[in-house]
Tab-separated table of C-alpha atoms and ligand atoms in Angstrom:
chain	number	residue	atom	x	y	z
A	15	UNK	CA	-273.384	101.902	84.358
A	16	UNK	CA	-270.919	98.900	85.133
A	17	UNK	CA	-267.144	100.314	84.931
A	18	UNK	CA	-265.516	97.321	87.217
A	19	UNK	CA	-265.700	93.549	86.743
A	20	UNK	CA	-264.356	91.588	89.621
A	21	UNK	CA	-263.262	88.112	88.964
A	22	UNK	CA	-262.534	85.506	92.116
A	23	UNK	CA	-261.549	81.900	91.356
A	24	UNK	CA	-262.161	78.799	93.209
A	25	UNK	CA	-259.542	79.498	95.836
A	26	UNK	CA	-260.790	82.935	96.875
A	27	UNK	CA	-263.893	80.939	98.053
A	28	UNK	CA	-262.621	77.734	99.163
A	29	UNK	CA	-264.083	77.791	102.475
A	30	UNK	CA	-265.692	80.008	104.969
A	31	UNK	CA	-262.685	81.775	106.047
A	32	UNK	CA	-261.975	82.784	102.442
A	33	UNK	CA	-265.851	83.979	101.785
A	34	UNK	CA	-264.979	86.103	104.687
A	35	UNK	CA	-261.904	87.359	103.530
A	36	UNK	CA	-264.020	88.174	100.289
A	37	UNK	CA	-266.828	90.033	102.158
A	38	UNK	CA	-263.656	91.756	103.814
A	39	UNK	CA	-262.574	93.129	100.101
A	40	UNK	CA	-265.474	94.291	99.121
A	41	UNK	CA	-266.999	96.375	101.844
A	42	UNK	CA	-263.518	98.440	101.394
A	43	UNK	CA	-264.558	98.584	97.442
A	44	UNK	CA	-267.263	101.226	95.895
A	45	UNK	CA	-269.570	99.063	94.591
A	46	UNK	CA	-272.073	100.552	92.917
A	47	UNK	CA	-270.504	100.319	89.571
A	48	UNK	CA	-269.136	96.333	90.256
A	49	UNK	CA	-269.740	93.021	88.555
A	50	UNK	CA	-268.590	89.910	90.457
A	51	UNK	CA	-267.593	87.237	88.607
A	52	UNK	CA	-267.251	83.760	90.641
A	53	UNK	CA	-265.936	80.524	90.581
A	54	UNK	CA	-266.887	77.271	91.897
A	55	UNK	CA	-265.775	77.012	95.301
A	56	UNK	CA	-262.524	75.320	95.409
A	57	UNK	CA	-262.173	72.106	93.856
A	58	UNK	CA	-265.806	71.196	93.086
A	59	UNK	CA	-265.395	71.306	89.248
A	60	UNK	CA	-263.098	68.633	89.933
A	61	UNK	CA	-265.684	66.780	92.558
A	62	UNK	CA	-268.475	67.063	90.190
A	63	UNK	CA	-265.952	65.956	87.004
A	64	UNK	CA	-265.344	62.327	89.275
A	65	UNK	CA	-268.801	62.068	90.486
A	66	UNK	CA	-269.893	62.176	86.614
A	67	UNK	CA	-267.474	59.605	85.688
A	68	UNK	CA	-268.685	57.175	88.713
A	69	UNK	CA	-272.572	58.094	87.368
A	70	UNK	CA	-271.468	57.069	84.061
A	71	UNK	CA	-269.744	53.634	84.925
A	72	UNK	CA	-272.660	52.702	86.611
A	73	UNK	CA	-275.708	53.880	83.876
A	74	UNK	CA	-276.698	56.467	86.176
A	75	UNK	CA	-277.768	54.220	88.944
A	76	UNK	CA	-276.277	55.492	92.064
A	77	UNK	CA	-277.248	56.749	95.497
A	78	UNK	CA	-277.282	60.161	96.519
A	79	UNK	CA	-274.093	58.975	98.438
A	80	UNK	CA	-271.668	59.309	95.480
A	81	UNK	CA	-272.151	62.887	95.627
A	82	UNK	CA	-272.464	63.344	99.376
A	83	UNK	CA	-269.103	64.825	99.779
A	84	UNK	CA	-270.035	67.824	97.141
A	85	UNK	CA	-272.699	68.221	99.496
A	86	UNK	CA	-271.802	68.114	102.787
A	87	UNK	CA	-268.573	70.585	101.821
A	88	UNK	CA	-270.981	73.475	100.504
A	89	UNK	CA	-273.159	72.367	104.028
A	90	UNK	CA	-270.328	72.692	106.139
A	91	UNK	CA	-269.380	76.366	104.522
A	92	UNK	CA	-273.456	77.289	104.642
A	93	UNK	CA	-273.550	76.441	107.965
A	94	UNK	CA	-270.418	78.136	109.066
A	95	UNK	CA	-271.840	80.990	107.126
A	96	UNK	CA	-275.229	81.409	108.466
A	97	UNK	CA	-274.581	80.610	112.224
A	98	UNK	CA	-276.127	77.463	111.744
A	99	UNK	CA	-279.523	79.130	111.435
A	100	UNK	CA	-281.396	76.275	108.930
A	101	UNK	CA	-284.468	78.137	109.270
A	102	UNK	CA	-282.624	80.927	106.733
A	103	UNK	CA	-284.506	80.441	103.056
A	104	UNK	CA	-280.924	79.805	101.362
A	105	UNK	CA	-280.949	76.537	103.091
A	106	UNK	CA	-283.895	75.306	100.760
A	107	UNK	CA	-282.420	76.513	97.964
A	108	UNK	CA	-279.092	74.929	98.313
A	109	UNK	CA	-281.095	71.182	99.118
A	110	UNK	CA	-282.619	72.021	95.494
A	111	UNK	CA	-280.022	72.597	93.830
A	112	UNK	CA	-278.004	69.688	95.397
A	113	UNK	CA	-281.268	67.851	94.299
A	114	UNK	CA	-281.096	69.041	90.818
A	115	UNK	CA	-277.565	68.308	90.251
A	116	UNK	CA	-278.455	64.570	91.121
A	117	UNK	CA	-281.046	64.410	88.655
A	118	UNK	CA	-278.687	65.431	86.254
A	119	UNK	CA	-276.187	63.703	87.059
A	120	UNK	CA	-278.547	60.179	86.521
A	121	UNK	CA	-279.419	61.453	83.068
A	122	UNK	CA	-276.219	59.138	81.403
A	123	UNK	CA	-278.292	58.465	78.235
A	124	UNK	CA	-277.187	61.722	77.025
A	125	UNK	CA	-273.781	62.903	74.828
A	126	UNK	CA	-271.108	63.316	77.543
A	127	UNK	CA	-269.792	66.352	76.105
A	128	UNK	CA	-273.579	67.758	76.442
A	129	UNK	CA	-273.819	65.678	80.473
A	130	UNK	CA	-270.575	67.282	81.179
A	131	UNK	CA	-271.684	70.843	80.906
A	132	UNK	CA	-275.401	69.803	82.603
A	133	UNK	CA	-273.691	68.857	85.353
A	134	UNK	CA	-270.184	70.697	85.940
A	135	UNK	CA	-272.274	74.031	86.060
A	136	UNK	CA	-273.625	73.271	89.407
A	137	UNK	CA	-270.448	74.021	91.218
A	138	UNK	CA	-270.747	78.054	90.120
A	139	UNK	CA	-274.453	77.775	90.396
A	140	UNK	CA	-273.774	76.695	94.140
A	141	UNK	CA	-271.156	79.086	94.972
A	142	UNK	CA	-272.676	81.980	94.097
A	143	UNK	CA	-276.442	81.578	95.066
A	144	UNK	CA	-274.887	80.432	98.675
A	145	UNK	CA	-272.403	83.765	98.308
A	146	UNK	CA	-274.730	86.208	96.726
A	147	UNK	CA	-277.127	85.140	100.023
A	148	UNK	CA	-274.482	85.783	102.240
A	149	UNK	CA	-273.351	89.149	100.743
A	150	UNK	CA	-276.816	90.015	101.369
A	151	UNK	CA	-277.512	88.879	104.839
A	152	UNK	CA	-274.080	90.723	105.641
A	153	UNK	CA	-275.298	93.896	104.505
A	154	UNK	CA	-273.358	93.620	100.911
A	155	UNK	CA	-276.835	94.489	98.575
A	156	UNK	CA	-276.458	92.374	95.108
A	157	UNK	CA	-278.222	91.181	93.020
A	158	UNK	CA	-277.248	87.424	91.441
A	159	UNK	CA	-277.588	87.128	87.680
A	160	UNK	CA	-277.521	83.801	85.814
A	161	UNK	CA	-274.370	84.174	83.506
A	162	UNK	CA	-276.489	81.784	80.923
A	163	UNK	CA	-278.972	84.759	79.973
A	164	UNK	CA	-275.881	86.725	79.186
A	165	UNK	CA	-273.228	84.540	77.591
A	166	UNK	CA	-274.641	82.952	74.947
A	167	UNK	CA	-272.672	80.849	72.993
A	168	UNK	CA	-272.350	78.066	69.720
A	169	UNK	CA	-273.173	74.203	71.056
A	170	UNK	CA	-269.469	73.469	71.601
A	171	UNK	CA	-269.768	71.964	74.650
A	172	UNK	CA	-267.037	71.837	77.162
A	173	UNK	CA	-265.179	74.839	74.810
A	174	UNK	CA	-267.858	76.624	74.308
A	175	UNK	CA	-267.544	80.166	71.776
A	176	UNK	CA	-269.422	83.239	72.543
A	177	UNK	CA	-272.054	84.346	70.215
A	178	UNK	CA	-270.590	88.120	70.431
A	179	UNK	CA	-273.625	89.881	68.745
A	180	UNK	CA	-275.975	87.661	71.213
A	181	UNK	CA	-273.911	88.585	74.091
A	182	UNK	CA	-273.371	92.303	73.722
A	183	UNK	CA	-277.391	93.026	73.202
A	184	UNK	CA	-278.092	91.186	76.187
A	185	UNK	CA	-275.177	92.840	78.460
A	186	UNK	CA	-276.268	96.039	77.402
A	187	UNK	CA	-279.902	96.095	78.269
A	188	UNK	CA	-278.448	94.896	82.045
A	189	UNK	CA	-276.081	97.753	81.586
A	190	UNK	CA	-279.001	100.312	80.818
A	191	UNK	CA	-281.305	98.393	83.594
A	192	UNK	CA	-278.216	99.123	86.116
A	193	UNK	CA	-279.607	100.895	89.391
A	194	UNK	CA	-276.344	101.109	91.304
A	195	UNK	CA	-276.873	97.304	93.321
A	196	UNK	CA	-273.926	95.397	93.101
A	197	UNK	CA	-274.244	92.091	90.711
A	198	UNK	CA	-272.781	88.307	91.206
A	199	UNK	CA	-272.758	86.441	88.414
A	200	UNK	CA	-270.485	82.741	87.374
A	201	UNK	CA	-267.776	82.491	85.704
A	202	UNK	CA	-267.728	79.606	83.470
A	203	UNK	CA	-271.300	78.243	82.093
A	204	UNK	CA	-272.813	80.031	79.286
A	205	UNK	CA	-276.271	78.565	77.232
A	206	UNK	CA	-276.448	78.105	73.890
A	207	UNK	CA	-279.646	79.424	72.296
A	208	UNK	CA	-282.360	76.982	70.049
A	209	UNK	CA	-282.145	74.862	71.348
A	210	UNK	CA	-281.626	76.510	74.849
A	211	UNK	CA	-278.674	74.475	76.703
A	212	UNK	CA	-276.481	75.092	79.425
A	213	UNK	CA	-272.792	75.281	77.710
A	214	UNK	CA	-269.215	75.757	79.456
A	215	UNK	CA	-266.087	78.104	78.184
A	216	UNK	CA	-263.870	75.259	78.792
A	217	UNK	CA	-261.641	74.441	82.419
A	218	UNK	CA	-261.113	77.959	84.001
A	219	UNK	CA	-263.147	79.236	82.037
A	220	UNK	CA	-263.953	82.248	84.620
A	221	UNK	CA	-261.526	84.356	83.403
A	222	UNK	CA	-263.095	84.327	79.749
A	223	UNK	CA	-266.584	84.964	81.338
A	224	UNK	CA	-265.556	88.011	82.975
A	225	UNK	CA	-263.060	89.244	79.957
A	226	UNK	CA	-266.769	88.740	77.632
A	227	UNK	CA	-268.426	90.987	80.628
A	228	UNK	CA	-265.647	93.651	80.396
A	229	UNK	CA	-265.952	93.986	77.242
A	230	UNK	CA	-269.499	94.338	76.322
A	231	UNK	CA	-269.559	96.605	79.303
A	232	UNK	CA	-267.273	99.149	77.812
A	233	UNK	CA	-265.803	98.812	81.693
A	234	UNK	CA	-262.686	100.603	82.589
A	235	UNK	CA	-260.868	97.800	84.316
A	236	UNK	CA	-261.299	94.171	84.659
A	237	UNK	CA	-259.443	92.578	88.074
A	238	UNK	CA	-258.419	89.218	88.720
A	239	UNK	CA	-258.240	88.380	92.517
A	240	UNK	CA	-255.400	85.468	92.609
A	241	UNK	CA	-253.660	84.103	95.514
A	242	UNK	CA	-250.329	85.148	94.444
A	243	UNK	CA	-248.860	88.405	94.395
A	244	UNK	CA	-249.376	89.254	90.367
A	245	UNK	CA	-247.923	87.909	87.489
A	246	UNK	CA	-244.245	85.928	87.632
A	247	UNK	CA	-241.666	84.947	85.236
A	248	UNK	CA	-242.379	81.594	85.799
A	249	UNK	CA	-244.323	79.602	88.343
A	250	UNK	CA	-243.239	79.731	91.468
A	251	UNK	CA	-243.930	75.909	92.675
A	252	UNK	CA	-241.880	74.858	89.604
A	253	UNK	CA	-238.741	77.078	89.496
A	254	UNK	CA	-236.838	78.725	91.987
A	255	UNK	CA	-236.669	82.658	92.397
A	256	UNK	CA	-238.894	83.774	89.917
A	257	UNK	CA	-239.645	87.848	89.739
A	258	UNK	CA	-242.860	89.621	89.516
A	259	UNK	CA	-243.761	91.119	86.254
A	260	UNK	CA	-245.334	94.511	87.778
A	261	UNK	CA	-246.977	95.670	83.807
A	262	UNK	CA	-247.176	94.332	80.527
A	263	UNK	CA	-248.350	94.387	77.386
A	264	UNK	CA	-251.509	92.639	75.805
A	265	UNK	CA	-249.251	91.137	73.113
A	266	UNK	CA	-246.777	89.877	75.527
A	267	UNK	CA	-249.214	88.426	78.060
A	268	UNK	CA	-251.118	87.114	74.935
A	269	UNK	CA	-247.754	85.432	73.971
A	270	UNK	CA	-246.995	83.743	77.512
A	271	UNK	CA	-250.942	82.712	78.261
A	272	UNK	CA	-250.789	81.016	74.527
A	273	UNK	CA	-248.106	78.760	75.795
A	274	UNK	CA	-249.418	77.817	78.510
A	275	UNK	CA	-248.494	79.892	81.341
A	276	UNK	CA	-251.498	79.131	83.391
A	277	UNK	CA	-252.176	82.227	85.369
A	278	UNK	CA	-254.719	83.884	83.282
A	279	UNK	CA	-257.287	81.941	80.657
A	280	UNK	CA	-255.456	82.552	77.213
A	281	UNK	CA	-259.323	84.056	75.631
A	282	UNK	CA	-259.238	86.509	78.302
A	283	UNK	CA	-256.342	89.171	76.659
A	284	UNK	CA	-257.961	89.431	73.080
A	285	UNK	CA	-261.921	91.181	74.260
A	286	UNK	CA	-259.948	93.603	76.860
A	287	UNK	CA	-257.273	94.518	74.018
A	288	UNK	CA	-260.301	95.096	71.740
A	289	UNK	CA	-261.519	97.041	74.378
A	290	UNK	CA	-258.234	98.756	75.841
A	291	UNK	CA	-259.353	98.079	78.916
A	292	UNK	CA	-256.555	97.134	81.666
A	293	UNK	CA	-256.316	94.103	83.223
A	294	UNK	CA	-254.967	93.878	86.892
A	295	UNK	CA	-254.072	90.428	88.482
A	296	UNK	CA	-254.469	90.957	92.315
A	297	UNK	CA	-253.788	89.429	95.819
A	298	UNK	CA	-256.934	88.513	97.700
A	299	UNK	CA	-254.745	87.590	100.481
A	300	UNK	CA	-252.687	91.066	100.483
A	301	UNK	CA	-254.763	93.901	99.025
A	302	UNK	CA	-251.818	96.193	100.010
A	303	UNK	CA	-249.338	94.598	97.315
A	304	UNK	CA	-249.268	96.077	93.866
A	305	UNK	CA	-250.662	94.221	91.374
A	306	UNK	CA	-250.099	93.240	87.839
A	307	UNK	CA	-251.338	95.167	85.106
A	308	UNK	CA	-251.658	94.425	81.589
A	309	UNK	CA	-252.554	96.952	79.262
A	310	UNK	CA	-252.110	98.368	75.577
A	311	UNK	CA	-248.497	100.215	76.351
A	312	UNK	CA	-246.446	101.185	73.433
A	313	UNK	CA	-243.522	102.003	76.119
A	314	UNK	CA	-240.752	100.154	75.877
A	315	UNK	CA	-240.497	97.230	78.669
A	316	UNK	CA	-237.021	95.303	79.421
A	317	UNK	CA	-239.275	91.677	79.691
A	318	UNK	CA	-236.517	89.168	81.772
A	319	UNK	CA	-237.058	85.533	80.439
A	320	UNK	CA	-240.514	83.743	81.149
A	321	UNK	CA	-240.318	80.227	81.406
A	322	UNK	CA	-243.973	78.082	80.582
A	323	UNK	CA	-244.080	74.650	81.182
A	324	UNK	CA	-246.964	73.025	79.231
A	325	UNK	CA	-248.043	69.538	80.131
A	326	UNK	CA	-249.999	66.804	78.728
A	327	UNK	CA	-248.864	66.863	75.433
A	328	UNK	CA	-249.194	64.784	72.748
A	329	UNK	CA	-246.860	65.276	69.522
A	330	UNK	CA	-248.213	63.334	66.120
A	331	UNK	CA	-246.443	63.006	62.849
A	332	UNK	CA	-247.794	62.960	59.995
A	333	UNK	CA	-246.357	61.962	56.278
A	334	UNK	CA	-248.031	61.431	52.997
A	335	UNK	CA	-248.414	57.880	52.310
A	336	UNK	CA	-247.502	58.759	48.412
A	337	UNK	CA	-244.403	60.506	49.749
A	338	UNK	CA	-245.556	63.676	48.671
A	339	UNK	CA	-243.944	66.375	50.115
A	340	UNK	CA	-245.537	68.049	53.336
A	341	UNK	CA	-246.491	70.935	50.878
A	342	UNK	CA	-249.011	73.698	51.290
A	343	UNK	CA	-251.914	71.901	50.134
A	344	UNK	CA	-250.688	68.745	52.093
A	345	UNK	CA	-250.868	71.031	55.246
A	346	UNK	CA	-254.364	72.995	54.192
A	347	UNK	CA	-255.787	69.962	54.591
A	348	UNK	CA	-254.360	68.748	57.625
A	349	UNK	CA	-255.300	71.699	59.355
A	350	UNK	CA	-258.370	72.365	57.732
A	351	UNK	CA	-259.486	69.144	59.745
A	352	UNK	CA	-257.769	69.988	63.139
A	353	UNK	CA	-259.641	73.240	63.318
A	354	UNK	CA	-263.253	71.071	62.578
A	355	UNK	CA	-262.065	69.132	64.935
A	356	UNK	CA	-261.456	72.178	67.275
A	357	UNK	CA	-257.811	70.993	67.620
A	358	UNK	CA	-255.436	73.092	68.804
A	359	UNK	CA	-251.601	73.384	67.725
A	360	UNK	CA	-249.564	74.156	70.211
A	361	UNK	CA	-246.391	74.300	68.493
A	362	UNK	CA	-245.979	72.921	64.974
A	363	UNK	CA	-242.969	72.361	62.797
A	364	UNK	CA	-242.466	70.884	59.089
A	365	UNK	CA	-240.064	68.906	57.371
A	366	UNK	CA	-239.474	67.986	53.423
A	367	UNK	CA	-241.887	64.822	54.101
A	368	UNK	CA	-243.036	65.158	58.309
A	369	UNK	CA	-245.408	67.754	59.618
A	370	UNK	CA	-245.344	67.800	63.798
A	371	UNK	CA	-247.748	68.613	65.768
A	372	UNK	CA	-248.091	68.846	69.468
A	373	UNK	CA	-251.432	69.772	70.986
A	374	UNK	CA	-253.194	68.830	74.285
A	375	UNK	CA	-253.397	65.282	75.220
A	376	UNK	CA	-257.377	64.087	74.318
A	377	UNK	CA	-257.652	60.495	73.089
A	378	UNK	CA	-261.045	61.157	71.606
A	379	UNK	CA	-259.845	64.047	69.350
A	380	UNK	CA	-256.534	62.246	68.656
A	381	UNK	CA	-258.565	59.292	67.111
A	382	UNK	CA	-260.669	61.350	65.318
A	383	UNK	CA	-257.999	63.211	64.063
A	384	UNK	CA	-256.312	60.053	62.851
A	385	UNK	CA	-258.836	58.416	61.169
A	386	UNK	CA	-259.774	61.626	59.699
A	387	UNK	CA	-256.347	61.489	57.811
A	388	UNK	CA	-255.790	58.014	57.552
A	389	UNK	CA	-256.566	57.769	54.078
A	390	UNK	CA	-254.121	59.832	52.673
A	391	UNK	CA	-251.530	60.084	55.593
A	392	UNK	CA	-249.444	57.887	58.045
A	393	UNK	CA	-249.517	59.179	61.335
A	394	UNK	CA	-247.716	57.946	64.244
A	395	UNK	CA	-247.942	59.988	67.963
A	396	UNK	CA	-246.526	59.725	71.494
A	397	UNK	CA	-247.650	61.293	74.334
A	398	UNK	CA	-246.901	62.271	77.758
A	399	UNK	CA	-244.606	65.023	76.978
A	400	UNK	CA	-244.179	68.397	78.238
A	401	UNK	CA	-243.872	71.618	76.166
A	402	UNK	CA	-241.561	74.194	77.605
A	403	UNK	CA	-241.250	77.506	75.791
A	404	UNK	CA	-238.861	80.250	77.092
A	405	UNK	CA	-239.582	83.964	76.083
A	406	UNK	CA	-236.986	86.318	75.492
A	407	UNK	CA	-234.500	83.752	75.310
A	408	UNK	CA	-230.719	83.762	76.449
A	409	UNK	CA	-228.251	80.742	75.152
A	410	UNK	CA	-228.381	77.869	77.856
A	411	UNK	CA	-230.819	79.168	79.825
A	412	UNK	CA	-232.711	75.745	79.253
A	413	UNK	CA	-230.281	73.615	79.981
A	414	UNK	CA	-231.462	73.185	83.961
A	415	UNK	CA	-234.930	72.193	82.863
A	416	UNK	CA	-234.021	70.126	80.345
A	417	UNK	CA	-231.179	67.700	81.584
A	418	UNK	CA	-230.566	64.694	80.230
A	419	UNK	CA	-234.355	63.863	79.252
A	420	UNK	CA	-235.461	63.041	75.823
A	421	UNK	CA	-235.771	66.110	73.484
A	422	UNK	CA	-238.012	65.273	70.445
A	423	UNK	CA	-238.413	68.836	68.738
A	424	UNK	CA	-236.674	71.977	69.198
A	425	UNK	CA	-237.631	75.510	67.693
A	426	UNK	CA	-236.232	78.621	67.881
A	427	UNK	CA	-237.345	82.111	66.984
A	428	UNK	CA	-236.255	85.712	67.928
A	429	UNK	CA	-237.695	85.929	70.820
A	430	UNK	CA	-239.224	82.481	71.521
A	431	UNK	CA	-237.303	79.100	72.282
A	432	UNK	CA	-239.550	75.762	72.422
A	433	UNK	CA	-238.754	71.871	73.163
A	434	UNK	CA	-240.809	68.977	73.495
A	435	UNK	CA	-239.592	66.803	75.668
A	436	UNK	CA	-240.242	63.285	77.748
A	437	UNK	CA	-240.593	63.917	81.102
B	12	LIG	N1	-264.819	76.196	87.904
B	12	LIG	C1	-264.219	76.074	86.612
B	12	LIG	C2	-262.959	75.250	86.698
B	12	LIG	O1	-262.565	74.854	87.791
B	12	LIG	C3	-263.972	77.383	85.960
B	12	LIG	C4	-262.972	78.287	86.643
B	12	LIG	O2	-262.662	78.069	87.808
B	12	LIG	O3	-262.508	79.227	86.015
B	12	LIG	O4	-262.364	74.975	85.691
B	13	MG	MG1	-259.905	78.495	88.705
């Protein structure tokens, strides 16, 4: 039986050092009862992202070249890795796969949304076939699982949604088939069945992967290796003295990931609550600090004020061109399109005649949104702005952030004050 899932994000394997540093971790951990979910190795989802979009401008026809750098970065941590010793058998597999993720990278006829998750999937399917090999030649015995026979998901590509029933029958046969050898698995890329196709949870998507894991494992704990020091009130590279949050609650942490506070995945929280199984956010780089731990306490916990910056935002209003009011069936409909559009609301607000909504910044969707509603609504958008939402609120705690920049909506609630504003 699997009781612990493991997740480590790009920066816990960004180079050799930090594959170290992992190896490190784990030979201190039991690990006969341990999942390993893993990232792409530092910024490759990024890499790969760019070299699709230079494929794409050019119909596919590029040299090997435009992806050299991809390559010669997992070389240079293979080699480091390995002593140098080409003759080991992961060296052929790592030229395939670099190999493979040309091909597919040429293949521009297709849907981007459907290239996209072809292609960004190599970056986990590199990092963990080269760590998984490593792990083994250091003595670390696992066995490496392709995540896409185990998440299976709708054909959603880039925001993927797990097929739960699909999922849970496969995890628990690997569950029952569990001999005590540690697994690797990525975080990430999931397949979609009939046809079978290689999907992706969306950007940092790892989290979600693992929190899917957890849960059809029944495991007792799920822990998130980070390279801070556990969960903060705010983030640290934006505000000054910010304090660690040492435990929390599902609903809170549900609450702050929702608006944007970027240290967990916001699916993650929902399959551990369903689950009650704790989540613990974790230095890699000091296992001796406490970490985080989110879990289903009833106790009563003094939160101090979080503060979320979300950027990227686009806010869109929308009126009825018959000056109808911005009624209940004026809004069912609005919405009923945003979720087909798998639009997401960030922060809404209504008016006699104006409903606002601010949601991620994605030309595609916005268009489609628009002309979606165009017949029987005027809509009119900026974007560029930031959301910033403040939990547990005191009067004029804002007012630093905010300045003297442009505020164009402001809500307030009990516990939750929001603003979009220019930046
Ligand atoms: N590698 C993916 C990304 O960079 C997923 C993840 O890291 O969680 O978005
Ligand atoms: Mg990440």
């Amino acid at each position: 039986m699997i009781n612990k899932v493991y997740k480590f994000g790009g920066a816990s394997v960004k180079d050799a050092n930090a594959v170290r540093n992992l190896k490190n971790i784990l030979e201190k951990e039991d690990r006969s009862d341990l999942l390993l979910v893993i990232s792409a190795m530092g910024k490759t989802t990024n890499a790969i992202e760019k070299a699709l979009a230079d494929f794409r401008a050019n119909n596919g026809h590029l040299e090997i070249s435009a992806i050299s750098e991809i390559i010669e970065y997992h070389e240079n941590i293979m080699t480091e890795l390995f002593d140098g010793n080409t003759s080991h058998p992961i060296f052929e597999t790592m030229t395939n796969l670099f190999l493979d993720l040309y091909l597919n990278l040429q293949e521009t006829g297709f849907d981007y949304d459907y290239q996209y998750d072809n292609t960004v999937s190599f970056g986990e399917m590199l990092s963990t076939t080269l760590i998984s090999a490593y792990l083994n030649e250091c003595g670390i015995k696992n066995e490496l699982l392709d995540a896409r026979e185990y998440i299976i998901t709708d054909h959603n590509f880039r925001a993927a949604n797990p097929e739960w029933d699909d999922c849970r029958l496969r995890i628990d046969k690997l569950n029952e088939e569990h001999k005590g050898t540690m697994y690797i698995t990525q975080g990430f890329i999931a397949s979609s069945t009939s046809p079978k196709t290689t999907t992706t949870l969306g950007r940092e998507g790892s989290d979600f992967t693992a929190a899917i894991f957890a849960n059809c494992l029944d495991a007792k704990e799920l822990t998130i290796w980070k390279d801070v020091d556990g969960l903060r009130n705010a983030d640290p590279k934006r505000f000054p003295n910010t304090q660690k949050i040492e435990h929390l609650s599902y609903f809170e942490a549900i609450e702050l990931t929702f608006y944007g506070a970027s240290i967990i995945h916001p699916n993650t929280l929902k399959p551990l609550q369903n689950k009650n199984i704790p989540l613990k956010v974790r230095s890699f780089i000091d296992t001796n600090l406490k970490p985080s731990v989110i879990d289903g306490t009833e106790d009563y916990i003094k939160y101090v004020p979080s503060f979320i910056v979300k950027e990227k935002q686009t806010l869109m209003s929308i009126t009825a061109r018959d000056y109808s009011f911005m009624n209940e069936h004026n809004r069912a409909l609005i919405f009923n399109i945003m979720d087909e559009l798998n639009i997401h609301a960030n922060m809404t607000q209504v008016s006699a005649l104006v409903l606002s909504i601010c949601f991620d910044e994605n030309e595609k969707k916005r268009l489609q949104l628009t002309e979606a509603l165009s017949q029987a609504f005027k809509v009119k958008y900026n974007d560029g702005l930031q959301l910033f939402t403040i939990r547990h609120y005191q009067e004029g705690l804002e007012k630093d952030f905010v300045k003297d920049r442009k505020i164009y909506v402001e809500q307030r609630s009990r516990s939750t004050y929001q603003i979009v504003l220019s930046y």
